[in-house]
Short mmCIF file of C-alpha atoms and ligand atoms in Angstrom, two decimals:
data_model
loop_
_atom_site.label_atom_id
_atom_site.label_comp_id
_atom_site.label_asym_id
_atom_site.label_seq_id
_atom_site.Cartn_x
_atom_site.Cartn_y
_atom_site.Cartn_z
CA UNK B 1 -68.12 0.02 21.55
CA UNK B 2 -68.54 -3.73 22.09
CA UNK B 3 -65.63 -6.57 21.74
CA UNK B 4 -66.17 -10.01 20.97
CA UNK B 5 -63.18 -12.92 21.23
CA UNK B 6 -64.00 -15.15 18.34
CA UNK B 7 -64.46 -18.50 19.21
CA UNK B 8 -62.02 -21.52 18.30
CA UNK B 9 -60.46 -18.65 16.14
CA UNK B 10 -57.20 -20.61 14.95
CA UNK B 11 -59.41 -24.22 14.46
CA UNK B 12 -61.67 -22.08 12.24
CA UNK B 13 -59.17 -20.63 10.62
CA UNK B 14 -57.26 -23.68 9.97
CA UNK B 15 -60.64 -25.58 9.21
CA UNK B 16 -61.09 -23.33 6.36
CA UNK B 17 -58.73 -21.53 4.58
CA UNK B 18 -57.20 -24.28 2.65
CA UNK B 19 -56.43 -22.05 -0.60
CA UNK B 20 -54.42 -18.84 0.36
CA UNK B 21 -56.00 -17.11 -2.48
CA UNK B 22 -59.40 -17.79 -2.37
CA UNK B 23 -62.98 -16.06 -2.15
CA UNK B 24 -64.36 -16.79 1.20
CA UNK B 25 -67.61 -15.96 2.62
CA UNK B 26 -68.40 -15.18 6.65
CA UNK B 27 -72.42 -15.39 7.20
CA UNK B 28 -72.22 -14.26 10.75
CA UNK B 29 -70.05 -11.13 10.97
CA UNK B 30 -70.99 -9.85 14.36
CA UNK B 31 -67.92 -8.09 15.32
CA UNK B 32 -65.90 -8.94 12.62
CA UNK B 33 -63.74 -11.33 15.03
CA UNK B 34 -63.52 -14.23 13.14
CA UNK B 35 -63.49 -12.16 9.59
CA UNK B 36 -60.43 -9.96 10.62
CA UNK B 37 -58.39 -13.26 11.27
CA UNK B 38 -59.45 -14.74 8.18
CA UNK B 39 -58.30 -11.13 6.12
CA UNK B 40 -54.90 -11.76 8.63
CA UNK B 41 -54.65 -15.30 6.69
CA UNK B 42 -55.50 -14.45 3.32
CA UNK B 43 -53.16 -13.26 0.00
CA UNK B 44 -53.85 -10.05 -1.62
CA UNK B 45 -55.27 -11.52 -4.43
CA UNK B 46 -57.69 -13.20 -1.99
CA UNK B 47 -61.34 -12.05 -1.06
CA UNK B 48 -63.94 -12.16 1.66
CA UNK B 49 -67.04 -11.51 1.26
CA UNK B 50 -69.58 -10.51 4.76
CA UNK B 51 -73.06 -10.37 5.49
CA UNK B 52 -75.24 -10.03 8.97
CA UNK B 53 -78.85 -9.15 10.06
CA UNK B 54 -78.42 -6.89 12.37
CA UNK B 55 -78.18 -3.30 11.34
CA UNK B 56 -76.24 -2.19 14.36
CA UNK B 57 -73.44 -4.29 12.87
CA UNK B 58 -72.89 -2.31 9.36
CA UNK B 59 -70.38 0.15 11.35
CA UNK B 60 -68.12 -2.05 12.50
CA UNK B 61 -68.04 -3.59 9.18
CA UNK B 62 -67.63 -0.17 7.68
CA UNK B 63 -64.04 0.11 9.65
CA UNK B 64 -61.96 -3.06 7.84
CA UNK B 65 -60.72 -0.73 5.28
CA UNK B 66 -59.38 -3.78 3.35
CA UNK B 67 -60.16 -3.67 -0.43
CA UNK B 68 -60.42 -7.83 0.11
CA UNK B 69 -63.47 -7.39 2.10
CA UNK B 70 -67.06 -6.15 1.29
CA UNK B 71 -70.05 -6.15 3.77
CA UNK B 72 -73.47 -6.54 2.96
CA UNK B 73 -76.68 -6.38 5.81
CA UNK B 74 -78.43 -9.55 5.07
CA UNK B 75 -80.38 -12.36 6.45
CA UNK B 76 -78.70 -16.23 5.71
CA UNK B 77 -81.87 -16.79 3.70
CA UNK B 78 -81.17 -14.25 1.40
CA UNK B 79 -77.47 -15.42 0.59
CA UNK B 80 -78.49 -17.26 -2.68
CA UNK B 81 -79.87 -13.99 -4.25
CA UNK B 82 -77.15 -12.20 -2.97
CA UNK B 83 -74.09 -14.29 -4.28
CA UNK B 84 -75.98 -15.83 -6.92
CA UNK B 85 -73.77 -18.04 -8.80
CA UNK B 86 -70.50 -16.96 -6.95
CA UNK B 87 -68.37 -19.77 -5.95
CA UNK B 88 -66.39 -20.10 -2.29
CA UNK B 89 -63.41 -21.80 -1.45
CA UNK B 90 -64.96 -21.73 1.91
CA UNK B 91 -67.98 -20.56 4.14
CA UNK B 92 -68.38 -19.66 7.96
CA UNK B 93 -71.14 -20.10 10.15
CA UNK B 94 -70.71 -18.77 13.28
CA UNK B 95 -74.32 -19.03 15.27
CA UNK B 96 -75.95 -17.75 18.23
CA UNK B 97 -75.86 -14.55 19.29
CA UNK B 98 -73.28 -12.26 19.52
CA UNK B 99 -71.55 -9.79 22.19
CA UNK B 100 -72.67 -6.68 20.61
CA UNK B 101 -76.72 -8.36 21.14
CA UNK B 102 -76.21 -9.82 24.35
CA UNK B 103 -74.53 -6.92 26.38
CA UNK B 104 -76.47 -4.27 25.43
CA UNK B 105 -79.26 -4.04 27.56
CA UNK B 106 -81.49 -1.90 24.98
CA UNK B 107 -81.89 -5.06 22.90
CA UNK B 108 -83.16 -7.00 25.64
CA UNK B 109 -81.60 -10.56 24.88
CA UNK B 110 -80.23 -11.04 28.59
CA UNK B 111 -81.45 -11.80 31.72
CA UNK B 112 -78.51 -10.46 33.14
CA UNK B 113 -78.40 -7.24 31.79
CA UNK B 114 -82.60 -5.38 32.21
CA UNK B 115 -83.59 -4.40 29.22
CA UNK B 116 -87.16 -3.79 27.49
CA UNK B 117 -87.87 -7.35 25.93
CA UNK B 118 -86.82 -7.65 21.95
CA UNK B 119 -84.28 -9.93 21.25
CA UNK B 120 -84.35 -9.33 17.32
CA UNK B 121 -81.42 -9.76 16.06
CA UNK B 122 -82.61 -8.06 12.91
CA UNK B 123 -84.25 -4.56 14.72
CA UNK B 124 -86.56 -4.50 11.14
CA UNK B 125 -88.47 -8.20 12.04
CA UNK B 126 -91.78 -7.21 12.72
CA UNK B 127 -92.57 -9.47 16.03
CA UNK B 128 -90.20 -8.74 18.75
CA UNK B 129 -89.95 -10.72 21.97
CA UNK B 130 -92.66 -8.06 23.66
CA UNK B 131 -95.08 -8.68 20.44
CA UNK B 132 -95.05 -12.53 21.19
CA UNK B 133 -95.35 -13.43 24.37
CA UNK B 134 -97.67 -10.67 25.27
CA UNK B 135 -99.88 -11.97 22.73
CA UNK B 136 -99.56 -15.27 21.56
CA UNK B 137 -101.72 -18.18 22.94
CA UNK B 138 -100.51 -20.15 25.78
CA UNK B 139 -100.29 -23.27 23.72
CA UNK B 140 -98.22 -21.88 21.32
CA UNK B 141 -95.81 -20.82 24.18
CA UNK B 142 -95.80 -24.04 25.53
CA UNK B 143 -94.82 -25.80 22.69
CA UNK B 144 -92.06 -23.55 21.73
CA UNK B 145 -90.89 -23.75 25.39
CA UNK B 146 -90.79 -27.13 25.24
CA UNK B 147 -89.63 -27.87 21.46
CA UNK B 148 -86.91 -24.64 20.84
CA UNK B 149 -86.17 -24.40 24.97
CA UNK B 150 -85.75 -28.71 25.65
CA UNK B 151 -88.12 -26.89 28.63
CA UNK B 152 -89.62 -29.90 30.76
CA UNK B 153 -92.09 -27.53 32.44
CA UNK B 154 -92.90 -25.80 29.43
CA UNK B 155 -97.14 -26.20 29.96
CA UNK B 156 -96.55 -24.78 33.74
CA UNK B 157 -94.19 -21.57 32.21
CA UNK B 158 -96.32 -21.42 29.52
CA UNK B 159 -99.17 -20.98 31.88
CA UNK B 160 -97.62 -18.35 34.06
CA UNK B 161 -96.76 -16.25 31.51
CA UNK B 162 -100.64 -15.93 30.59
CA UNK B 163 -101.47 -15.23 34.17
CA UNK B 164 -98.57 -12.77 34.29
CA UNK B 165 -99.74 -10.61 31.26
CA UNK B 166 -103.18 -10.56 32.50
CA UNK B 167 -102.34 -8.51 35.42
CA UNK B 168 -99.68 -5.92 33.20
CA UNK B 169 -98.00 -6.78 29.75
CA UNK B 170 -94.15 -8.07 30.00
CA UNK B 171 -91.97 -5.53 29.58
CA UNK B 172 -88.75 -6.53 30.47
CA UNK B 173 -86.00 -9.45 30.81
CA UNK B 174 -86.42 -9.01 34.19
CA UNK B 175 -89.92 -9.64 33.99
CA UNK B 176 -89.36 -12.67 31.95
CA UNK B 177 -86.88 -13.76 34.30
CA UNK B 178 -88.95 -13.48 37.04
CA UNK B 179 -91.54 -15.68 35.32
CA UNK B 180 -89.23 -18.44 35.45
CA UNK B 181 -87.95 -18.16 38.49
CA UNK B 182 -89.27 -20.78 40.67
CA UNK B 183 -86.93 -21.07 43.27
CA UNK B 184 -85.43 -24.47 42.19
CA UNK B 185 -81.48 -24.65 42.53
CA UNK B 186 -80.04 -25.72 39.18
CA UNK B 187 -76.67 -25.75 37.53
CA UNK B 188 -77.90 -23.11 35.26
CA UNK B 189 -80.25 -20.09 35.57
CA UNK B 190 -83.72 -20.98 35.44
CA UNK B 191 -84.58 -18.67 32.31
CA UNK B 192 -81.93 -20.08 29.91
CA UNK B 193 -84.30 -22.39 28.57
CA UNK B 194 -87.15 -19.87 28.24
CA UNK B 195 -84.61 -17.72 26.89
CA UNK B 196 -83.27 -19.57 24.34
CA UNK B 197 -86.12 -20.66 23.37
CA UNK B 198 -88.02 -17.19 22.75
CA UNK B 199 -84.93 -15.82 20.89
CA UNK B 200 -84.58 -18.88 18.31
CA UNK B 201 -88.85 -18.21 17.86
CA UNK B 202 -88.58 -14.36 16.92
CA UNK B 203 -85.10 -14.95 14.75
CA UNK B 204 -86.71 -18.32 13.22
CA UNK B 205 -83.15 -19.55 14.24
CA UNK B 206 -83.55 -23.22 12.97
CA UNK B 207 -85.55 -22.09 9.78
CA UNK B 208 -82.72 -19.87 9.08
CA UNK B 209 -80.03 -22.64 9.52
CA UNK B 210 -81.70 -25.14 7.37
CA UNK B 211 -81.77 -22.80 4.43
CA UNK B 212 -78.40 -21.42 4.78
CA UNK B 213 -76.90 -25.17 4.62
CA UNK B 214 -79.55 -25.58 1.70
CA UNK B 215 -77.81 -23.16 -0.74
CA UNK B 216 -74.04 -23.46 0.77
CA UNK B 217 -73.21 -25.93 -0.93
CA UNK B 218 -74.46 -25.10 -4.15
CA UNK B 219 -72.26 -21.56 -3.70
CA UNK B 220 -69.27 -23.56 -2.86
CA UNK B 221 -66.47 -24.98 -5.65
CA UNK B 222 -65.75 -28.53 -5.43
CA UNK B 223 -63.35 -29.07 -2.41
CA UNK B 224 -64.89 -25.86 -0.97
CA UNK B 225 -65.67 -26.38 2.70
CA UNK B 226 -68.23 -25.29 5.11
CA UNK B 227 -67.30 -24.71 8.88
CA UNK B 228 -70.57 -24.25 11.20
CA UNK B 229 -69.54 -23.13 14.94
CA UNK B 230 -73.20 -24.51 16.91
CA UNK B 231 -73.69 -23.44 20.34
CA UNK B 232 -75.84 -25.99 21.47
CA UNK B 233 -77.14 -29.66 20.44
CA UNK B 234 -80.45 -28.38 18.32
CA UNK B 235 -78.55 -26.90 16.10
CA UNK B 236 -75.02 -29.27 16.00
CA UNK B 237 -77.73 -31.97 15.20
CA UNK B 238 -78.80 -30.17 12.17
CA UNK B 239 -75.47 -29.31 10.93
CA UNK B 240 -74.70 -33.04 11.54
CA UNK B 241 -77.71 -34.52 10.17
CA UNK B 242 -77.57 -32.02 6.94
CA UNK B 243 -74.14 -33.30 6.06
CA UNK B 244 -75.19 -36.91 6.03
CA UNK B 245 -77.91 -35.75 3.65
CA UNK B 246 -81.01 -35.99 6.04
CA UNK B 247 -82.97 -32.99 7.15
CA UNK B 248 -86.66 -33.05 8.02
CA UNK B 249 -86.75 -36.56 7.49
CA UNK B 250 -86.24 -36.25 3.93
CA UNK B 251 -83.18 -37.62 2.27
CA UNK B 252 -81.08 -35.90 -0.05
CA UNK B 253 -77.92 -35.56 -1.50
CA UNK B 254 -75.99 -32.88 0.52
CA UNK B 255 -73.53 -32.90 -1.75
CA UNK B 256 -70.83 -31.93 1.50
CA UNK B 257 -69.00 -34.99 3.27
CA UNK B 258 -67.62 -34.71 6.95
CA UNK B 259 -64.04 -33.96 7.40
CA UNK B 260 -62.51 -35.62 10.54
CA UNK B 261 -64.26 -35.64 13.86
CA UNK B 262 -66.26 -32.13 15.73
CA UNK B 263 -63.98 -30.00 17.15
CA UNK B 264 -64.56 -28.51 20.59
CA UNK B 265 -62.81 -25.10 22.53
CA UNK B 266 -59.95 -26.00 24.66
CA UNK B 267 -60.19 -25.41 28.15
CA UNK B 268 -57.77 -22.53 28.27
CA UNK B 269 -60.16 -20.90 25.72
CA UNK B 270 -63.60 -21.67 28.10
CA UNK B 271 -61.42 -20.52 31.14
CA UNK B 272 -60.51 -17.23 28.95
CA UNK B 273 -64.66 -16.86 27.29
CA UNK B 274 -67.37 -18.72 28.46
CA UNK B 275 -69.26 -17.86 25.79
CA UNK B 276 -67.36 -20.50 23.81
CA UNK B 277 -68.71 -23.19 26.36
CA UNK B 278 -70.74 -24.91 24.52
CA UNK B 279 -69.52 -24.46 20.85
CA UNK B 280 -69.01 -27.17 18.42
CA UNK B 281 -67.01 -27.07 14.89
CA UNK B 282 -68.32 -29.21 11.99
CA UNK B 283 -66.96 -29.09 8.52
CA UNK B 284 -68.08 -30.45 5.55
CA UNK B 285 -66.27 -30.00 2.05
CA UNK B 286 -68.45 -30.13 -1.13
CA UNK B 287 -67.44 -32.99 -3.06
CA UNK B 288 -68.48 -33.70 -6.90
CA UNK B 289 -67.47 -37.28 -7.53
N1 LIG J 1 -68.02 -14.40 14.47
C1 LIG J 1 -68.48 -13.15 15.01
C2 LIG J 1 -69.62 -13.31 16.00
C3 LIG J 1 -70.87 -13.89 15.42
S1 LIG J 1 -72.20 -13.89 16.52
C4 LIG J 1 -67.31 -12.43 15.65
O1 LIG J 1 -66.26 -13.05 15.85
O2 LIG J 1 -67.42 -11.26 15.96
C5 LIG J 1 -73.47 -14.34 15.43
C6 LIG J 1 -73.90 -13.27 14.46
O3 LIG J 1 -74.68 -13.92 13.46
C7 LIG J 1 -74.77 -12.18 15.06
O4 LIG J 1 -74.25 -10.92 14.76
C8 LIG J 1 -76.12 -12.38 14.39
O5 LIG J 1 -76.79 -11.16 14.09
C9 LIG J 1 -75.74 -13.09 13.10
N2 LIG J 1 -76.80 -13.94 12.60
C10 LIG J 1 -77.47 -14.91 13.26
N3 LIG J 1 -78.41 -15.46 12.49
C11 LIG J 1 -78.33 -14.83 11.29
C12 LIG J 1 -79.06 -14.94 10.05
N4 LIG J 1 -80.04 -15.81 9.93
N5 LIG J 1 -78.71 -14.15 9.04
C13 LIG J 1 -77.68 -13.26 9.16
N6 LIG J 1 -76.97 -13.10 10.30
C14 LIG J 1 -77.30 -13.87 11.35
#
């Protein structure tokens, strides 16, 4: 069994639970950190409803024995059939990926941990990690290198990867690592970028953002909130961009206004989980008038 601390747990918390009684709805369940504090905070009259791609997540969302709480395996693109014309005092995003994905070697997110290359975070996705980048052409790798990875280098990765595969298919993070190992000294590991960037390809990560914040706000009451927890600037700048009503240069009416300034982990909590490094808390609240 995996454990996961839930990042800026008590600013989430106090972001969005502003009605004791409410129906609230967590998109990104993982392991069920930030959804068990929010049961903690809740009345019994309360709800919370729970949804997440990946399958291997349904059985720790099968142990909250809490008549408040129901669990569904779904994709964020989905949620509008799904909850239909429910309405939410409040909704979670928690992105990226989670413990259960990233320690487990067998699913092949890490370059730490050697695993066969996948990354899915939903196992039924037809292209996996492998699938791609053993077949896709090496302009297409560049690009997303460079556009989903901020990868400089992307044409010269993006190149090695095609010389790499011609010699024997990539198998493994380790030989995707290797790949982007070039001996440079950096701050961080040379494959984060190349990483990142095939993981947000085979989940269409940003996609999958965008359409979530589409149809939050029309499953929210008025006053409801949104809290999105962003674990790097890609995907903050959506989130940011979305509230003030602009997303793929189109402008719209979000229907969500910004509630005081982004909200960032304290250094006790880095110290304590790296993994909440990087994050960033935005809320918007739907508002009517
Ligand atoms: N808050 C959780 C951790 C969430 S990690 C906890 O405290 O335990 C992010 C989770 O979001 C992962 O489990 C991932 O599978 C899920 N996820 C990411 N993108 C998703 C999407 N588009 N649809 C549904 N779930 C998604």
């Amino acid at each position: 069994m995996f454990s996961h601390a839930p990042v800026m747990i008590n600013e989430t918390i106090d972001s969005l639970i502003l009605n004791k009684s409410g129906a609230y709805l967590d998109c990104t369940f993982g392991l069920g950190g930030h959804s068990k504090e929010i049961l903690n905070n809740l009345d019994a009259n309360a709800s919370l409803s729970a949804i997440d791609q990946d399958q291997e997540v349904v059985k720790y969302a099968k142990k909250i024995k809490d008549p408040r709480f129901k669990f569904q395996y779904s994709k964020f693109s989905n949620i509008k059939t799904i909850f239909d014309s429910a309405e939410f005092d409040g909704i979670l995003f928690d992105l990226g990926v989670s413990s259960l994905q990233l320690d487990d070697a067998s699913r092949g997110f890490s370059f730490q941990n050697n695993g066969k290359l996948d990354m899915r975070m939903d196992q039924s996705n037809k292209i996996s990690a492998y699938d791609w980048l053993n077949n896709a052409k090496e302009s297409e790798i560049a690009d997303i290198f460079y556009y989903l990875g901020e990868e400089r280098k992307s044409r010269f990765f993006a190149k090695r990867v095609v010389e790499r595969r011609k010699l024997n298919s990539i198998n493994s993070t380790e030989d995707l690592a290797a790949i982007a190992y070039t001996g440079r000294n950096s701050k961080k590991h040379p494959a984060t970028n190349i990483f990142r960037a095939v993981r947000m390809f085979v989940n269409n990560e940003l996609d999958e953002i965008k359409d979530a914040l589409k149809v939050s706000a029309s499953l929210l009451k008025d006053k409801g909130r949104i809290v999105v927890i962003s674990f790097h600037s890609m995907e903050d700048r959506i989130v940011k961009n979305f509230f003030r009503g602009k997303l793929d240069g189109d402008d719209f009416d979000s229907q969500l206004k910004s509630v005081g300034k982004i909200i960032k982990p304290s250094i006790t909590e880095i110290k304590e989980n790296p993994r909440a490094r990087s994050a960033i808390l935005r809320i918007g609240e739907k508002s009517n008038a």
